[in-house]
Structures are given as structure tokens and as C-alpha cells.
Amino acid sequence: MQRYKNILLLTSRTGGGHVSLAEALQDLLIEDALVSGGENEQKVTLPTVTIVDPQPSFFQWHYRMVSRYALWLWAAEFQFFDAPARALVAHQVFAAVFRRQLTLLLDTVQPDLIISTYPFLTYEVLRVVEKHSSTVPLVSLFSDANGVHAAWLSERGAAATLASTRETYKQALCAGFAPERLHLVGWPVRAQFARAFDMNKEQRDELLAQLHLVSDRFTIFLQGGSEGAAHVERTIEHIQAVNDRTGRVQVILATGTNRVLYERYKDTRNLAVLPYTKEIAPYMAAADVIMGKAGPNMLFESLMLGKPFIATSYIPGQEHANLTFIRRYGLGWIALQQHEQQALLTALVHYPEQLHTMSASINAYRSWNVEGTKRIVPLVHALSADLC
């Protein structure tokens, strides 16, 4: 099977989820090249995979501001454009705004294949490709878990559309996507999470010791969120209240690039502050549970580590449906209020067998997802044969 050598991955830095999906696809494509090379690894020609957010910096700034200070505004924008006619208008506006940058990008990279993990880089890209009279195929990967935003459904001209869950696959079929170009796959997760899944007790204890934590305490990995959308301050207070009563809880707090959050908690007892790191999976694997905002990427990363997820908040509109997804497949718990978080954590500390009960449903979905992601790269490379 012919394999693409020059691949452009388009994403958005409005939050970390779209970027993580792009990086996960990059890992899959490179791993496929290495595996196909067999024992002649030194002779393998790896594909050139370029990850780019071509949007003006204003879009990331806007997301950062509204996610920290005006989530209601982000929710209103998300819901307003979650309608076919308004989504199409937004696409047309963005196509005009992004046209020059996308044209320059395609001329510079000259990709054999384009993959997008962001809905407003689908219609926009295809308009530029059409203007160039190019045959370079576009692959879209849905970045929604329990319901597809209208911005994804407004553009059905991609050579292939990858639905990462059964829910989004069914919705896209009902919306009129051509079955032969719509594919049910799994949710791709970066390769580091597969490696961290095999962490043993000795490795875990060593990592916790490096963080000045101990191995016999109930350990929570808490997603702080570099953009501030998680609003973890109250969650930390609730966790500390549980620890005051039980004396058996400790936290790994991931602050990302949020220096304010880092400085605020760096000297807190039984709490290790973790600044931005590319290799985040081992720290999550060292925890008993993952807590944080109900973003789908963090949820699936927890899933691939075999860890229960506790949803403590969500972006209104955009992430509310993920709560239903968690409940449907038994991937963790929903604890949005103070009393819910404290009651749940207290129960898990005193009755850790609840974690083992939850692991059966987690591992069942994990197995399905692993098999689904194996279909992604063959589907992508099959496009090269279709174009010949």
C-alpha cells in the first residue's frame, strides 16, 4: 500500500484537545512507518508530519479570555453556531479570513494529505484546495465524543471523515454523510499513554517520591488547565477538606503554562505542582483517579490508562454532553458540587474496591477504542490508492 510522505495536520490552539488529537495522529503515522519497516528500522523513511494552527493569534487569545472570565460567552457562541445555517455562515466568514494564510501554508508545505482536527479548518481548507485545482485529499477527524457540532456537519466534501465514537458516527450518518466516506474508528491518544499503561508499582513509587509524595496515600491527578477553564481552586479546597478528615489524600496538580496557579499552590502540603510537560502520561498513571474538566481528550487519556475519571466541571454547551457519555459507559463519576466531590472522595478513600468495580467498564471501552484506532492509518493510506 502506498503511504503518504508529506502530511499536514491542521489544528487549533483554542484549548489543548485539538492539538493533542493532532499529536496522537502524528504518533500513529510515525509508528505505522516504523512497523512497516520491520527489522530495517534504520532504513525507514519516516513521513514528514507538520502540525499547524493557521488561525490568527486572536482566536487563541479570545479562547483564553472567555474560558477564564466569561464561560457564558463561550457557551453562547458555541450554541449560536450549532445550527446548520449559522455554521455555514461562520465557515464562509472564516474561509475569507483564513484564505491567505492557508494558501501560503499549502504552497509552503505542499502536502500529499491534509488532516484536520478542528471543524473550522475543513470547509475553509477545501475552498483553497479547489481554487488551486488540487487533488490533495482532506481527512476530517471529529473532536466531539457524544454529539457532533453543526460546524463539522456543514462540510461533507472531505475524502474521508473519521468518527471517533459510535455516537458521532450515527449522528453523521443521519446528517447525510456518505457511508463510503464516513468511518467509525476510535479516539486517538498520544503514544505516551500506551507506554504509561504498563507502569509497575516500583516505577509508580519512584515517580511519587520524585514529587515528594508517598505511595500509600490515595492519589488524585487534578487537571488545572493552562487556559483556566477548569477553575480548580474550589476543587482543591474540597480535596483538602477530605484530607483533613481522613489524612489519606494527596494531589498531583497539572498547571500547564498557568504560572499564577503554579505559584499559588507550589508550597501546599500533600500537593505536588506539575508545570507544563510534554510527557504527562506517567504522572496521570501514578494516580488512582483523574479529576478535572470534562473535556473529551482528558477523558480518553484517562481511559487509555485504565483510570476512572471524575468530572468536576465542564464548558457549558460544548462539554455538557460528555457527562452523559461518562455515565453511559461507566468511565467514572460526575461530581460538580462541593458535597458530591467530598462524599465521593471520602467513599473512595475508605472503600477503594469501588475503583476495581469501575475498572471492568473502563477496560471494556478501552479495548474497543484500541481496536478502533488501529483502523485509522490503513483508512488514511487507502486514500492514496483511490486517487491513483
Short mmCIF file of C-alpha atoms in Angstrom, two decimals:
data_model
loop_
_atom_site.label_atom_id
_atom_site.label_comp_id
_atom_site.label_asym_id
_atom_site.label_seq_id
_atom_site.Cartn_x
_atom_site.Cartn_y
_atom_site.Cartn_z
CA MET A 1 0.00 0.00 0.00
CA GLN A 2 1.33 3.41 -0.99
CA ARG A 3 1.96 5.67 2.01
CA TYR A 4 1.82 9.43 2.20
CA LYS A 5 5.19 11.06 2.84
CA ASN A 6 4.24 14.68 3.43
CA ILE A 7 1.25 15.18 5.73
CA LEU A 8 -0.19 18.45 7.02
CA LEU A 9 -2.12 18.24 10.30
CA LEU A 10 -4.33 21.26 10.89
CA THR A 11 -5.43 22.01 14.43
CA SER A 12 -6.45 24.80 16.78
CA ARG A 13 -4.73 26.01 19.93
CA THR A 14 -8.04 27.03 21.48
CA GLY A 15 -7.52 24.66 24.40
CA GLY A 16 -5.29 21.61 24.33
CA GLY A 17 -7.68 18.99 22.98
CA HIS A 18 -7.38 19.67 19.25
CA VAL A 19 -3.58 19.79 19.49
CA SER A 20 -3.44 16.55 21.47
CA LEU A 21 -5.54 14.85 18.79
CA ALA A 22 -3.16 16.09 16.10
CA GLU A 23 -0.16 14.82 18.08
CA ALA A 24 -1.89 11.47 18.56
CA LEU A 25 -2.37 11.15 14.80
CA GLN A 26 1.26 12.09 14.28
CA ASP A 27 2.28 9.29 16.64
CA LEU A 28 0.10 6.79 14.79
CA LEU A 29 1.51 7.73 11.39
CA ILE A 30 5.12 7.54 12.53
CA GLU A 31 4.58 4.27 14.40
CA ASP A 32 3.00 2.80 11.27
CA ALA A 33 6.06 3.74 9.21
CA LEU A 34 8.37 2.13 11.78
CA VAL A 35 6.31 -1.05 11.93
CA SER A 36 6.13 -1.29 8.15
CA GLY A 37 9.92 -1.07 8.06
CA GLY A 38 10.23 -4.22 10.12
CA GLU A 39 13.77 -5.00 11.22
CA ASN A 40 15.27 -2.44 8.83
CA GLU A 41 14.38 0.45 11.15
CA GLN A 42 17.47 2.43 10.17
CA LYS A 43 16.36 2.41 6.54
CA VAL A 44 12.80 3.51 7.21
CA THR A 45 11.78 6.81 5.66
CA LEU A 46 9.51 8.48 8.17
CA PRO A 47 6.70 10.68 6.88
CA THR A 48 7.07 14.41 7.32
CA VAL A 49 4.17 15.39 9.59
CA THR A 50 3.66 19.12 10.07
CA ILE A 51 1.24 20.28 12.79
CA VAL A 52 0.00 23.85 12.28
CA ASP A 53 -2.65 26.17 13.68
CA PRO A 54 -3.07 28.65 10.80
CA GLN A 55 -5.52 30.88 12.68
CA PRO A 56 -4.55 34.40 13.75
CA SER A 57 -3.37 34.63 17.36
CA PHE A 58 -6.57 36.50 18.22
CA PHE A 59 -8.51 33.22 18.29
CA GLN A 60 -6.31 31.68 20.99
CA TRP A 61 -6.36 34.94 22.97
CA HIS A 62 -10.14 35.05 22.72
CA TYR A 63 -10.48 31.48 23.98
CA ARG A 64 -8.12 32.14 26.89
CA MET A 65 -10.00 35.24 27.99
CA VAL A 66 -13.54 33.86 27.76
CA SER A 67 -12.61 30.48 29.29
CA ARG A 68 -11.14 32.22 32.32
CA TYR A 69 -13.54 35.10 32.78
CA ALA A 70 -16.70 34.58 30.70
CA LEU A 71 -17.55 30.92 30.09
CA TRP A 72 -21.13 32.00 29.50
CA LEU A 73 -19.94 33.86 26.40
CA TRP A 74 -18.10 30.82 25.05
CA ALA A 75 -21.20 28.71 25.66
CA ALA A 76 -23.37 31.27 23.89
CA GLU A 77 -21.05 31.34 20.86
CA PHE A 78 -20.88 27.54 20.74
CA GLN A 79 -24.66 27.15 20.88
CA PHE A 80 -25.36 30.01 18.46
CA PHE A 81 -23.26 28.40 15.71
CA ASP A 82 -24.57 24.90 16.46
CA ALA A 83 -27.17 25.26 13.71
CA PRO A 84 -26.61 24.38 10.03
CA ALA A 85 -27.32 27.79 8.50
CA ARG A 86 -25.33 29.79 11.06
CA ALA A 87 -22.46 27.29 10.98
CA LEU A 88 -22.26 27.66 7.20
CA VAL A 89 -22.15 31.45 7.50
CA ALA A 90 -19.32 31.13 10.04
CA HIS A 91 -17.45 28.84 7.64
CA GLN A 92 -17.83 31.35 4.82
CA VAL A 93 -16.52 34.19 7.01
CA PHE A 94 -13.59 32.15 8.27
CA ALA A 95 -12.80 30.98 4.73
CA ALA A 96 -12.32 34.60 3.76
CA VAL A 97 -10.28 35.38 6.89
CA PHE A 98 -8.03 32.31 6.62
CA ARG A 99 -7.69 32.17 2.81
CA ARG A 100 -4.38 33.99 2.51
CA GLN A 101 -2.71 32.13 5.38
CA LEU A 102 -3.99 28.75 4.20
CA THR A 103 -2.87 29.40 0.64
CA LEU A 104 0.62 30.32 1.83
CA LEU A 105 0.71 27.27 4.10
CA LEU A 106 -0.27 24.83 1.34
CA ASP A 107 2.22 26.41 -1.08
CA THR A 108 4.98 26.11 1.52
CA VAL A 109 4.30 22.61 2.84
CA GLN A 110 2.94 21.13 -0.42
CA PRO A 111 1.29 18.22 1.41
CA ASP A 112 0.24 14.90 -0.08
CA LEU A 113 -2.51 14.71 2.53
CA ILE A 114 -4.27 17.14 4.87
CA ILE A 115 -5.89 16.06 8.14
CA SER A 116 -7.97 18.44 10.26
CA THR A 117 -8.91 18.03 13.92
CA TYR A 118 -10.80 21.34 14.01
CA PRO A 119 -14.21 21.95 12.38
CA PHE A 120 -13.42 25.47 11.14
CA LEU A 121 -10.46 24.14 9.18
CA THR A 122 -12.49 21.88 6.89
CA TYR A 123 -14.73 23.95 4.61
CA GLU A 124 -12.05 26.64 4.72
CA VAL A 125 -9.31 24.28 3.53
CA LEU A 126 -11.38 22.72 0.78
CA ARG A 127 -12.14 26.13 -0.72
CA VAL A 128 -8.40 26.83 -1.01
CA VAL A 129 -7.73 23.35 -2.44
CA GLU A 130 -10.48 23.84 -5.03
CA LYS A 131 -9.05 27.22 -6.05
CA HIS A 132 -5.69 25.54 -6.62
CA SER A 133 -7.39 22.80 -8.67
CA SER A 134 -5.52 20.42 -6.42
CA THR A 135 -6.28 16.74 -5.76
CA VAL A 136 -4.75 16.67 -2.29
CA PRO A 137 -7.29 14.84 -0.08
CA LEU A 138 -8.64 16.15 3.21
CA VAL A 139 -9.41 13.87 6.14
CA SER A 140 -11.57 15.23 8.98
CA LEU A 141 -11.43 13.78 12.47
CA PHE A 142 -14.39 14.64 14.71
CA SER A 143 -13.20 16.12 18.00
CA ASP A 144 -16.58 15.63 19.72
CA ALA A 145 -17.43 12.50 21.71
CA ASN A 146 -21.17 12.47 22.35
CA GLY A 147 -22.54 14.86 19.75
CA VAL A 148 -21.18 16.49 16.61
CA HIS A 149 -21.29 20.29 16.38
CA ALA A 150 -23.01 21.68 13.30
CA ALA A 151 -19.70 23.14 12.15
CA TRP A 152 -18.49 19.59 11.46
CA LEU A 153 -21.72 18.62 9.72
CA SER A 154 -21.70 21.65 7.40
CA GLU A 155 -18.84 20.26 5.30
CA ARG A 156 -19.24 16.79 3.83
CA GLY A 157 -16.73 17.08 1.00
CA ALA A 158 -13.75 15.54 2.78
CA ALA A 159 -12.23 12.46 1.16
CA ALA A 160 -12.76 10.69 4.47
CA THR A 161 -14.42 11.62 7.74
CA LEU A 162 -13.40 9.76 10.88
CA ALA A 163 -15.94 9.45 13.68
CA SER A 164 -14.20 8.56 16.94
CA THR A 165 -17.27 7.23 18.77
CA ARG A 166 -20.40 5.31 17.90
CA GLU A 167 -22.49 8.33 18.86
CA THR A 168 -20.84 10.72 16.41
CA TYR A 169 -20.84 8.09 13.66
CA LYS A 170 -24.62 7.63 13.95
CA GLN A 171 -25.21 11.38 14.04
CA ALA A 172 -23.13 11.95 10.91
CA LEU A 173 -24.98 9.20 9.06
CA CYS A 174 -28.31 10.78 10.00
CA ALA A 175 -26.99 14.15 8.82
CA GLY A 176 -26.41 12.75 5.34
CA PHE A 177 -22.70 11.89 5.25
CA ALA A 178 -21.90 9.38 2.51
CA PRO A 179 -21.42 5.99 4.22
CA GLU A 180 -18.50 5.07 1.97
CA ARG A 181 -16.56 8.16 3.15
CA LEU A 182 -17.60 8.03 6.81
CA HIS A 183 -15.64 5.66 9.03
CA LEU A 184 -16.15 4.54 12.62
CA VAL A 185 -12.78 4.47 14.36
CA GLY A 186 -11.56 5.02 17.92
CA TRP A 187 -10.40 8.14 19.72
CA PRO A 188 -6.64 8.50 19.03
CA VAL A 189 -4.49 9.14 22.08
CA ARG A 190 -0.80 10.02 22.14
CA ALA A 191 1.63 7.09 22.23
CA GLN A 192 2.96 8.04 25.67
CA PHE A 193 -0.33 6.85 27.21
CA ALA A 194 0.09 3.34 25.82
CA ARG A 195 3.58 3.25 27.32
CA ALA A 196 2.40 4.57 30.69
CA PHE A 197 -0.40 1.99 30.86
CA ASP A 198 2.24 -0.61 31.71
CA MET A 199 3.70 1.35 34.66
CA ASN A 200 4.52 -1.03 37.52
CA LYS A 201 4.43 -0.39 41.27
CA GLU A 202 8.15 0.24 41.54
CA GLN A 203 8.03 2.88 38.78
CA ARG A 204 4.98 4.48 40.38
CA ASP A 205 6.57 4.68 43.82
CA GLU A 206 9.72 6.18 42.35
CA LEU A 207 7.77 8.84 40.46
CA LEU A 208 5.73 9.78 43.53
CA ALA A 209 8.91 10.05 45.57
CA GLN A 210 10.33 12.47 43.00
CA LEU A 211 7.24 14.61 43.58
CA HIS A 212 7.74 14.36 47.37
CA LEU A 213 4.57 12.31 47.67
CA VAL A 214 4.13 8.89 49.26
CA SER A 215 2.95 5.63 47.78
CA ASP A 216 0.34 4.62 50.36
CA ARG A 217 -1.94 7.65 50.02
CA PHE A 218 -4.95 7.94 47.76
CA THR A 219 -3.53 9.93 44.84
CA ILE A 220 -5.54 12.31 42.66
CA PHE A 221 -4.30 13.74 39.38
CA LEU A 222 -6.07 17.07 39.05
CA GLN A 223 -6.18 18.81 35.69
CA GLY A 224 -5.60 22.51 36.33
CA GLY A 225 -5.83 23.68 32.75
CA SER A 226 -3.34 26.18 31.38
CA GLU A 227 -6.15 28.32 29.97
CA GLY A 228 -8.02 28.44 33.28
CA ALA A 229 -11.28 26.86 32.10
CA ALA A 230 -11.10 24.11 34.74
CA HIS A 231 -11.35 26.56 37.68
CA VAL A 232 -9.72 24.12 40.10
CA GLU A 233 -9.37 26.36 43.18
CA ARG A 234 -12.63 25.21 44.74
CA THR A 235 -11.93 21.59 43.86
CA ILE A 236 -8.60 21.80 45.70
CA GLU A 237 -10.41 23.19 48.73
CA HIS A 238 -12.84 20.26 48.66
CA ILE A 239 -9.99 17.74 48.34
CA GLN A 240 -8.14 19.36 51.24
CA ALA A 241 -11.29 19.12 53.37
CA VAL A 242 -11.39 15.37 52.69
CA ASN A 243 -7.72 15.07 53.58
CA ASP A 244 -8.27 16.98 56.83
CA ARG A 245 -10.83 14.34 57.81
CA THR A 246 -9.03 11.23 56.55
CA GLY A 247 -5.33 12.16 56.39
CA ARG A 248 -5.00 9.88 53.36
CA VAL A 249 -5.25 12.05 50.24
CA GLN A 250 -2.60 13.69 48.05
CA VAL A 251 -2.76 15.56 44.75
CA ILE A 252 -0.72 15.93 41.58
CA LEU A 253 -1.87 19.28 40.19
CA ALA A 254 -1.11 19.87 36.50
CA THR A 255 -0.93 23.63 35.97
CA GLY A 256 0.35 23.64 32.39
CA THR A 257 1.58 27.10 31.46
CA ASN A 258 -0.58 28.78 34.11
CA ARG A 259 2.11 30.43 36.25
CA VAL A 260 -0.44 32.03 38.59
CA LEU A 261 -1.84 28.62 39.51
CA TYR A 262 1.67 27.20 39.92
CA GLU A 263 2.81 29.95 42.27
CA ARG A 264 -0.35 29.77 44.33
CA TYR A 265 -0.04 26.06 45.18
CA LYS A 266 3.67 25.25 44.90
CA ASP A 267 4.16 25.12 48.68
CA THR A 268 0.91 23.36 49.59
CA ARG A 269 1.25 20.24 51.73
CA ASN A 270 0.37 16.88 50.16
CA LEU A 271 0.14 18.59 46.79
CA ALA A 272 2.73 18.37 44.02
CA VAL A 273 2.51 21.10 41.42
CA LEU A 274 3.36 19.96 37.93
CA PRO A 275 4.24 22.68 35.41
CA TYR A 276 3.89 22.19 31.67
CA THR A 277 5.48 18.99 30.43
CA LYS A 278 5.12 17.15 27.12
CA GLU A 279 5.34 13.79 28.90
CA ILE A 280 2.25 14.00 31.10
CA ALA A 281 1.07 10.36 30.91
CA PRO A 282 3.34 8.88 33.65
CA TYR A 283 2.04 11.40 36.19
CA MET A 284 -1.54 10.52 35.35
CA ALA A 285 -0.71 6.81 35.51
CA ALA A 286 0.70 7.28 39.03
CA ALA A 287 -2.69 8.46 40.31
CA ASP A 288 -5.66 6.41 41.48
CA VAL A 289 -8.18 8.69 39.78
CA ILE A 290 -8.14 11.61 37.33
CA MET A 291 -10.18 14.70 38.20
CA GLY A 292 -10.93 17.75 36.12
CA LYS A 293 -12.93 19.44 33.41
CA ALA A 294 -14.95 17.05 31.28
CA GLY A 295 -13.02 17.63 28.07
CA PRO A 296 -13.09 14.56 25.79
CA ASN A 297 -9.35 14.40 25.32
CA MET A 298 -8.57 14.18 29.04
CA LEU A 299 -11.38 11.65 29.39
CA PHE A 300 -9.94 9.37 26.70
CA GLU A 301 -6.40 9.77 28.02
CA SER A 302 -7.66 8.60 31.42
CA LEU A 303 -9.49 5.76 29.71
CA MET A 304 -6.36 4.59 27.90
CA LEU A 305 -4.53 4.48 31.25
CA GLY A 306 -7.35 2.42 32.75
CA LYS A 307 -8.11 5.19 35.25
CA PRO A 308 -11.57 6.36 36.40
CA PHE A 309 -12.37 9.97 35.56
CA ILE A 310 -14.17 12.34 37.93
CA ALA A 311 -15.77 15.26 36.11
CA THR A 312 -15.73 18.34 38.34
CA SER A 313 -16.67 20.97 35.74
CA TYR A 314 -17.38 21.43 32.07
CA ILE A 315 -17.56 24.17 29.46
CA PRO A 316 -21.30 24.90 29.13
CA GLY A 317 -22.74 23.77 25.84
CA GLN A 318 -19.52 22.35 24.45
CA GLU A 319 -18.79 19.69 27.08
CA HIS A 320 -22.10 19.07 28.83
CA ALA A 321 -22.86 16.06 26.62
CA ASN A 322 -19.64 14.41 27.81
CA LEU A 323 -21.23 13.91 31.22
CA THR A 324 -23.82 11.64 29.59
CA PHE A 325 -21.02 9.80 27.78
CA ILE A 326 -19.20 9.13 31.06
CA ARG A 327 -22.34 7.76 32.69
CA ARG A 328 -23.36 5.67 29.66
CA TYR A 329 -20.13 3.69 29.52
CA GLY A 330 -19.23 3.72 33.22
CA LEU A 331 -15.97 5.62 32.74
CA GLY A 332 -16.07 7.42 36.09
CA TRP A 333 -18.24 9.73 38.14
CA ILE A 334 -19.83 13.17 37.87
CA ALA A 335 -19.20 15.38 40.92
CA LEU A 336 -19.86 19.01 40.08
CA GLN A 337 -20.84 20.25 43.54
CA GLN A 338 -18.86 20.50 46.77
CA HIS A 339 -20.87 17.90 48.66
CA GLU A 340 -20.68 15.48 45.71
CA GLN A 341 -16.90 15.75 45.44
CA GLN A 342 -16.30 15.36 49.16
CA ALA A 343 -18.72 12.46 49.52
CA LEU A 344 -17.28 10.62 46.52
CA LEU A 345 -13.63 11.07 47.52
CA THR A 346 -14.35 10.06 51.11
CA ALA A 347 -16.06 6.90 49.87
CA LEU A 348 -13.18 6.05 47.51
CA VAL A 349 -10.60 6.55 50.27
CA HIS A 350 -12.47 4.27 52.68
CA TYR A 351 -13.73 1.77 50.11
CA PRO A 352 -11.10 1.55 47.33
CA GLU A 353 -12.79 -1.57 45.94
CA GLN A 354 -15.13 0.86 44.16
CA LEU A 355 -12.21 1.65 41.87
CA HIS A 356 -11.89 -2.02 40.94
CA THR A 357 -15.63 -2.27 40.28
CA MET A 358 -15.40 0.65 37.86
CA SER A 359 -12.36 -0.85 36.10
CA ALA A 360 -14.42 -3.52 34.30
CA SER A 361 -16.43 -0.99 32.26
CA ILE A 362 -13.36 1.18 31.71
CA ASN A 363 -11.33 -1.71 30.34
CA ALA A 364 -14.21 -2.82 28.11
CA TYR A 365 -14.37 0.57 26.41
CA ARG A 366 -10.58 0.82 26.34
CA SER A 367 -10.39 -2.46 24.38
CA TRP A 368 -12.99 -1.20 21.89
CA ASN A 369 -11.11 2.07 21.48
CA VAL A 370 -7.76 0.37 20.94
CA GLU A 371 -9.21 -1.74 18.14
CA GLY A 372 -10.90 1.30 16.62
CA THR A 373 -7.74 3.40 16.45
CA LYS A 374 -5.97 0.59 14.62
CA ARG A 375 -8.26 1.31 11.66
CA ILE A 376 -7.22 4.95 11.28
CA VAL A 377 -3.90 4.68 9.46
CA PRO A 378 -4.99 1.97 6.95
CA LEU A 379 -8.06 4.07 6.11
CA VAL A 380 -5.93 7.14 5.58
CA HIS A 381 -3.41 5.37 3.38
CA ALA A 382 -6.15 3.70 1.37
CA LEU A 383 -6.99 7.16 0.00
CA SER A 384 -3.74 7.17 -1.95
CA ALA A 385 -4.85 4.08 -3.86
CA ASP A 386 -8.26 5.63 -4.55
CA LEU A 387 -6.62 8.69 -6.07
CA CYS A 388 -4.34 6.75 -8.41
#
